[in-house]
Coordinates of C-alpha atoms in Angstrom, one line a residue:
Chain A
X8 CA 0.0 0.0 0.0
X9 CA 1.4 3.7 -1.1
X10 CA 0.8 6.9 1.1
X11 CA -1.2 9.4 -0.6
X12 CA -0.9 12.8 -1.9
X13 CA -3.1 14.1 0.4
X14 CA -1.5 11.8 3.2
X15 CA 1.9 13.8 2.1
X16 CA -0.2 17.0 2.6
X17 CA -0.7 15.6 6.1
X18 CA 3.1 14.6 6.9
X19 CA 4.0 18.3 5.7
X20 CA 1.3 19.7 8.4
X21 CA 2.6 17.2 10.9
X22 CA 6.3 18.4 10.7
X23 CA 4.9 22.2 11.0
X24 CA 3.2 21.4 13.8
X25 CA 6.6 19.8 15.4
X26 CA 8.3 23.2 15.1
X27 CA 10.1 21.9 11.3
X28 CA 9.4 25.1 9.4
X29 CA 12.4 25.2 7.3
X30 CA 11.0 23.4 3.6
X31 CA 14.8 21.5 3.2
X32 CA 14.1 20.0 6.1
X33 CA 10.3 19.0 5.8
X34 CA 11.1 17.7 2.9
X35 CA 13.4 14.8 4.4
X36 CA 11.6 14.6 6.8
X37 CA 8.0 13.6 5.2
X38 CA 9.9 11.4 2.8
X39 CA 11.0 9.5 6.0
X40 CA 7.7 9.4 7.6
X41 CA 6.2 7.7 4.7
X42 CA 8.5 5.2 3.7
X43 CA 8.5 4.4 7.6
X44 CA 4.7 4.1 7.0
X45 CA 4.7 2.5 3.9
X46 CA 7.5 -0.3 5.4
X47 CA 4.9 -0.7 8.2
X48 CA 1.6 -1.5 5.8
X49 CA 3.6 -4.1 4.2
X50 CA 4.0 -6.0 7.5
X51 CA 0.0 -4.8 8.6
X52 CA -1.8 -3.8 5.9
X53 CA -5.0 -2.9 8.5
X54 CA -3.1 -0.3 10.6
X55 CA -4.2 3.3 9.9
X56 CA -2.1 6.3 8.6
X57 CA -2.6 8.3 12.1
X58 CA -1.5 4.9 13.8
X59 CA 1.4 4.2 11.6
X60 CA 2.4 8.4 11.4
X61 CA 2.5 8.0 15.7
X62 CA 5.0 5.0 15.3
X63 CA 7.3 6.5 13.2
X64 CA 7.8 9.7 15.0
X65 CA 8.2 7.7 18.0
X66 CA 11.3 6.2 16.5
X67 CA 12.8 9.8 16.6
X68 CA 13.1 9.9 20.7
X69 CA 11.7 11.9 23.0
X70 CA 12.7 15.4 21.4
X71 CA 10.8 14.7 18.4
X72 CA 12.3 16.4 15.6
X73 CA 14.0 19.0 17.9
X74 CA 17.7 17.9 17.6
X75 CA 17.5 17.1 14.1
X76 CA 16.5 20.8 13.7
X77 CA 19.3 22.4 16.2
X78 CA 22.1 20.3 14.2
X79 CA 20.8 21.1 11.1
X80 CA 21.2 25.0 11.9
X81 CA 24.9 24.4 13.2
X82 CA 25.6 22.3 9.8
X83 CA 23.7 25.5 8.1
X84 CA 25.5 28.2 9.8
X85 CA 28.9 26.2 9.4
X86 CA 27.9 26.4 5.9
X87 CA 27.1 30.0 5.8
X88 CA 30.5 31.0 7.7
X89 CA 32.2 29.1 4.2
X90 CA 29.9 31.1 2.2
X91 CA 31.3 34.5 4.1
X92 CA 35.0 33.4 3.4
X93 CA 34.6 31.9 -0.1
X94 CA 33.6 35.9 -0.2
X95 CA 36.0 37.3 1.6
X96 CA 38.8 35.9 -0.8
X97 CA 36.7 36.6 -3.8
X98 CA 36.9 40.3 -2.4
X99 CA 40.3 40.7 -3.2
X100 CA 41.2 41.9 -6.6
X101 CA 43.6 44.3 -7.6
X102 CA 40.5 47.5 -7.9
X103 CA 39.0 46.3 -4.5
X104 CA 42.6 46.5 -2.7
X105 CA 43.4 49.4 -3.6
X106 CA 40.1 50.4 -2.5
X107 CA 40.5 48.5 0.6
X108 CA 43.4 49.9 1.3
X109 CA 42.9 53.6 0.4
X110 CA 40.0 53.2 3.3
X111 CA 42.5 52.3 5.9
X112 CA 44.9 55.0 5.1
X113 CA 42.3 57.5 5.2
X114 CA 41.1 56.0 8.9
X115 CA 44.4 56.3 9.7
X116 CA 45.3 59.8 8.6
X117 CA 42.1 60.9 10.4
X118 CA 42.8 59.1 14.0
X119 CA 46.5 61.0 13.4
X120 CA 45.1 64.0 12.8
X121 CA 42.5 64.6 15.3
X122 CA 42.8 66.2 18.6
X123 CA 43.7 64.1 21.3
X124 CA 40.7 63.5 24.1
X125 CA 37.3 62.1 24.1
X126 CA 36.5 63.2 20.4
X127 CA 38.1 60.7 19.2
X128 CA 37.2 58.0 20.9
X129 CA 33.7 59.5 19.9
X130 CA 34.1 59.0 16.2
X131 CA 35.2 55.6 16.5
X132 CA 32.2 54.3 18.9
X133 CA 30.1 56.6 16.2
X134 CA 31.6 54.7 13.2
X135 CA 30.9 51.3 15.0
X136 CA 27.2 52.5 15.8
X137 CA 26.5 53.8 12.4
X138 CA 27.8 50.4 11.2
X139 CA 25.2 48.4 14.3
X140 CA 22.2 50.8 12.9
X141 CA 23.0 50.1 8.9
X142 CA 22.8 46.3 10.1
X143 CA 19.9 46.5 11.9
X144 CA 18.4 48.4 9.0
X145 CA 19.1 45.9 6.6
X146 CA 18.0 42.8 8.7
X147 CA 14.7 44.6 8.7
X148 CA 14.7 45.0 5.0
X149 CA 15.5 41.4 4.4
X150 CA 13.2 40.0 6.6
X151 CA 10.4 41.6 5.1
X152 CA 11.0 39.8 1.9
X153 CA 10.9 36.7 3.7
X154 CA 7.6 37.5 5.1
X155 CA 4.7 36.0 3.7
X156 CA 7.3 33.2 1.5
X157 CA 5.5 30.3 0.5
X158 CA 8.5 28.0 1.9
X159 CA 11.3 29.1 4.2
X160 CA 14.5 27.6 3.7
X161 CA 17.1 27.7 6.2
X162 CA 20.2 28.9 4.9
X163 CA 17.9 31.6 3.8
X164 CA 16.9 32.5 7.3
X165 CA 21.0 32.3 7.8
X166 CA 21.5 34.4 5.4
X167 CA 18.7 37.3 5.6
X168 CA 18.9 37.0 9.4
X169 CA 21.9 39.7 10.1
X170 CA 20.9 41.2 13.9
X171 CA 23.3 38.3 15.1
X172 CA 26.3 40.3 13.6
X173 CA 25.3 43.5 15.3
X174 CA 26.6 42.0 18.4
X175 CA 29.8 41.9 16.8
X176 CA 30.0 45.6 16.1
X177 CA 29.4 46.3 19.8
X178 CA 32.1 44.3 21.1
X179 CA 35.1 46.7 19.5
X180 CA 32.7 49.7 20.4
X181 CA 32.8 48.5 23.9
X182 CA 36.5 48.2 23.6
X183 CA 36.7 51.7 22.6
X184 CA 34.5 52.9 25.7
X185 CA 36.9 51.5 27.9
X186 CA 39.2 54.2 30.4
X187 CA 42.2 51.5 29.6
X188 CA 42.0 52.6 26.3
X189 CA 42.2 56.4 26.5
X190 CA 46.7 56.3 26.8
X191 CA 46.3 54.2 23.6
X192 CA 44.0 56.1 21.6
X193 CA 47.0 58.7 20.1
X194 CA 49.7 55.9 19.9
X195 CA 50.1 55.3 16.1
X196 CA 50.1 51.3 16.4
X197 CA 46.8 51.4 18.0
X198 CA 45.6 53.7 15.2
X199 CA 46.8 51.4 12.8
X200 CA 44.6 48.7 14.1
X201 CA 41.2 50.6 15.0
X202 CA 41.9 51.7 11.5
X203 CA 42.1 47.8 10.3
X204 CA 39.5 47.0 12.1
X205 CA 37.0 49.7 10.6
X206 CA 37.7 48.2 7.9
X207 CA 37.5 45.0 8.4
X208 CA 34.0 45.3 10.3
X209 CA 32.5 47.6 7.0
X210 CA 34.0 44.9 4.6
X211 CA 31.9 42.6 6.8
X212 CA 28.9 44.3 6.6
X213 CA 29.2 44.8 2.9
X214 CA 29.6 41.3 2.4
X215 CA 27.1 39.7 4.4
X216 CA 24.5 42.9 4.7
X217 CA 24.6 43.4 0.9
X218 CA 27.0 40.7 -1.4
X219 CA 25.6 37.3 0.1
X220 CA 21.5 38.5 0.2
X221 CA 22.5 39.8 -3.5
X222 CA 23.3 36.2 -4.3
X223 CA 20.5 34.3 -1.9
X224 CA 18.9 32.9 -4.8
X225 CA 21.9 31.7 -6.6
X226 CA 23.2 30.2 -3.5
X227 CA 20.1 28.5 -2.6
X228 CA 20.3 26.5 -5.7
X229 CA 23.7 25.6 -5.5
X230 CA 22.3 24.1 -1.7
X231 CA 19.4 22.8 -2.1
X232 CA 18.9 20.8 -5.4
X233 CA 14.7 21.0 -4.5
X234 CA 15.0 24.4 -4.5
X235 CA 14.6 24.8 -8.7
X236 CA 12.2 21.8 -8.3
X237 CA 10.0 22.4 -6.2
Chain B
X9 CA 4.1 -8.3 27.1
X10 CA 7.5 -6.7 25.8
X11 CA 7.4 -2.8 26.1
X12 CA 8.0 -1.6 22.5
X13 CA 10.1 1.3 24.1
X14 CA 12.5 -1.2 26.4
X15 CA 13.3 -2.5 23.0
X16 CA 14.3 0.7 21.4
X17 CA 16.7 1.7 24.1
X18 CA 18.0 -1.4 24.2
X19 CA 19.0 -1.4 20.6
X20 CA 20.2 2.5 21.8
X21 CA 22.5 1.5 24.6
X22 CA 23.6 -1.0 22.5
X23 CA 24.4 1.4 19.7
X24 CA 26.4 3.5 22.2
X25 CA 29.5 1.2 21.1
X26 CA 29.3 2.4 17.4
X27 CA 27.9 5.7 18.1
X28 CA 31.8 7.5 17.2
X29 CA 32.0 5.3 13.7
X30 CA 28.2 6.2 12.7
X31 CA 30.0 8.6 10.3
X32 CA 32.2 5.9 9.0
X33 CA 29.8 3.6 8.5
X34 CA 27.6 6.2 6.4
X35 CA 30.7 6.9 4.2
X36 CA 31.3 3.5 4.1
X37 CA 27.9 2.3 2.7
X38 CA 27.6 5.3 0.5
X39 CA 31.0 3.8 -0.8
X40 CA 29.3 1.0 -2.0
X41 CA 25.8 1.7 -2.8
X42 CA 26.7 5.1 -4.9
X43 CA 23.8 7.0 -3.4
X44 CA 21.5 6.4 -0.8
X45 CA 18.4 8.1 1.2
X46 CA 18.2 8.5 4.5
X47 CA 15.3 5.8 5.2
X48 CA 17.3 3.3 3.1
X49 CA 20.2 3.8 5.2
X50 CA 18.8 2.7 8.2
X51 CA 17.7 0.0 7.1
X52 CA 20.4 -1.4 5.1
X53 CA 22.1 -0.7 8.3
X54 CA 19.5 -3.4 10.2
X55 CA 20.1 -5.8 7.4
X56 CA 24.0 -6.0 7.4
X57 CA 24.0 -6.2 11.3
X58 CA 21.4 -8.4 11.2
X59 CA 19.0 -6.3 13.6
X60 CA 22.0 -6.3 16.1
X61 CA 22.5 -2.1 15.1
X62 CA 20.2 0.0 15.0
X63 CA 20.8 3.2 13.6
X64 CA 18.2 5.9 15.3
X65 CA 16.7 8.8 12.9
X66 CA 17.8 11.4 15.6
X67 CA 21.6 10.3 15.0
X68 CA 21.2 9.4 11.1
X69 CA 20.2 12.7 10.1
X70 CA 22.4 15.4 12.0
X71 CA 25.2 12.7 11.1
X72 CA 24.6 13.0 7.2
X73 CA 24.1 17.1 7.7
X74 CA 27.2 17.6 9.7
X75 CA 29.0 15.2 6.4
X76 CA 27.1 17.2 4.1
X77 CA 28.2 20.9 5.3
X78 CA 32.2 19.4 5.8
X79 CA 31.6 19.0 2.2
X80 CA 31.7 15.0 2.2
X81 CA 28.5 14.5 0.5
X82 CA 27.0 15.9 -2.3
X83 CA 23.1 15.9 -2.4
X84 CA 20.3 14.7 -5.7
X85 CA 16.4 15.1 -5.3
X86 CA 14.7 13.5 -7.6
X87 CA 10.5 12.5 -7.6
X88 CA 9.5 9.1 -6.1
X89 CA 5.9 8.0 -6.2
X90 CA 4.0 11.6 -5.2
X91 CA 7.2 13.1 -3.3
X92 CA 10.3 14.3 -3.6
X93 CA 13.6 12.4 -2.0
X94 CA 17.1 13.3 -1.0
X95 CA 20.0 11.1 -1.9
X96 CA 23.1 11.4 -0.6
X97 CA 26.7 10.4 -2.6
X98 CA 30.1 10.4 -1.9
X99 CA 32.1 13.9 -3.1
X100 CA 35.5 13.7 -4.4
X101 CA 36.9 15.0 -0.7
X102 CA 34.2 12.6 0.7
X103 CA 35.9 9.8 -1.3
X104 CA 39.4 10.0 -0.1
X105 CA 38.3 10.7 3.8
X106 CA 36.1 7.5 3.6
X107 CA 39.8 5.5 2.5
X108 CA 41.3 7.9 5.6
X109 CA 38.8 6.8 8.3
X110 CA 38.1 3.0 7.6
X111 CA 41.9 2.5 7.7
X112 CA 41.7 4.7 11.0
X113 CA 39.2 2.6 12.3
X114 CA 40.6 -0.7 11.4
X115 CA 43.6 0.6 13.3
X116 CA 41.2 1.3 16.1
X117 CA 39.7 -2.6 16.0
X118 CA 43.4 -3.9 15.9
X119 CA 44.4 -2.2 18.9
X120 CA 41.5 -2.9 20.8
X121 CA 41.8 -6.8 19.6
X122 CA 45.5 -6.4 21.4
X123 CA 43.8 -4.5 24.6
X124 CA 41.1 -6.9 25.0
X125 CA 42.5 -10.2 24.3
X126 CA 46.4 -10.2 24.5
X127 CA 48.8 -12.9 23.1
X128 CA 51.5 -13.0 25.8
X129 CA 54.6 -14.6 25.0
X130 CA 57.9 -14.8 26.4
X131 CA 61.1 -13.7 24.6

């Protein structure tokens, strides 16, 4: 005996209501369930679909679903940190360097030049704000276009979901706020790596704020084989 | 009557001993078979052992992810029936670290064949 399409339509409900909401994952999933099912009607042809559906899930354990989902996400975002470096390498040709690097030099210059005092410790802890608000900005952009999606995916979520980063721009803002800092703040190594590090945050943002969601669809496809299928 | 749950987590504790070569023996089979599905894995898995080993579907699947993401396995969907399934194969990487780890496990099995049962002999 052969599940049904509608029975499918049922496995899909069944994974939603165990918290699966990510399609890649649903999909796998329900294909499980009904061969489980299917396996099962062989040996009893009489039991019923709700019967048979109850059985299988058991055979996941006591967390359901739940730690195939959490180690999925960690496979996802180990995935998604390869993504950010195959980017990060692809960043540098010869224009962007010299772009790059004209950037740092012009950080530089200005940390040398200002006065010495709290202003300049201002700017920074600005810059690293500004770059916290342009983040948070553009996680709110992307997840509106997830909004209302017929099927999530998860290295889209990944992708399009950016506030995690923000915490990242307040850890050297914090850095910057503290009194240790201050004798540091006009020596010229110091300078030299705030400047890096300016940098290095706003090529991060530009990458993952604006590269990778420029290229969600292409490297959704290149994941997920159902993705152009389905 | 014999609790249907006593016999899962028996065949759990008992899988305990191959829980650290679940990965190896996914490459392993993929190895052989070309491409698999999940499902079918676990129950080639039963067949080969006989129903000694049984591999659970909360283990199977973060297993083949984790392989998946290290870039060890490449992934095919294709329609079956009314739905659409996920096989997994062996990528060029995947091939070489399957060679890699079954030779690092049969080390393991040699030296616990010394630890366990020891010839002595005097020189």
């Amino acid at each position: 005996m052969k599940i049904t399409p509608d029975q499918i339509q049922e496995l899909f409900k069944f994974t939603r209501a165990h918290y699966v909401e990510y399609y890649d994952l649903q999909l796998e999933l329900v294909d499980h369930l009904a061969n489980g099912i299917e396996e099962q009607w062989q040996e009893k042809p009489a039991l019923n679909f709700e019967e048979a559906k109850n059985r299988e899930f058991k055979k996941f354990g006591v967390f359901g679903f739940e730690d195939v989902i959490i180690q999925r996400r960690k496979a996802m975002s180990k995935r998604y940190r390869g993504i950010i470096w195959r980017h990060f390498k692809d960043w540098w040709s010869l224009p962007k360097i010299i772009a790059t690097l004209t950037f740092v030099i012009g950080i530089f210059t200005m940390l040398k030049m200002l006065p010495p005092g709290e202003l300049k410790k201002g700017i920074v802890s600005g810059i690293f704000i500004g770059f916290s608000l342009v983040m948070l900005f553009r996680t709110f952009q992307l997840k509106k276009r997830m909004e209302g999606a017929w099927r999530k995916w998860m290295l889209q979520d990944i992708i399009y979901n950016q506030g995690l980063l923000v915490n990242l721009f307040i850890i050297p803002m914090n850095l910057c706020n503290l009194t240790w800092t201050n004798r540091f703040m006009d020596n010229l190594y110091f300078q030299l790596v705030l400047s890096l590090l300016i940098v290095s945050m706003g090529l991060l943002l530009k990458i993952c704020g604006y590269v990778i969601p420029s290229k969600a669809d292409e490297i959704l496809a290149e994941t997920y084989p159902e993705y152009k299928i389905s | 009557m014999v609790n249907e749950n006593s016999i899962v987590q028996e065949k759990m504790g008992n899988s305990k001993l191959y829980k650290g070569s679940l990965n190896t023996i996914i490459l392993k089979l993929l190895d052989e078979e070309g491409k698999m599905y999940g499902y079918e894995i676990t129950q080639k898995v039963k067949e080969l052992s006989k129903g000694e080993l049984n591999i659970t579907e909360g283990a199977l699947y973060p297993a083949l992810h984790k392989l998946e993401a290290e870039g060890l396995l490449d992934v095919e969907v294709a329609r079956v029936d009314n739905r659409l399934r996920k096989y997994y194969k062996l990528t060029e990487k995947g091939e070489k670290e399957t060679v890699s780890r079954l030779a690092e496990l049969e080390d393991f099995i040699r030296s616990m064949q010394q630890l366990v049962n020891p010839k002595w002999s005097i020189q």
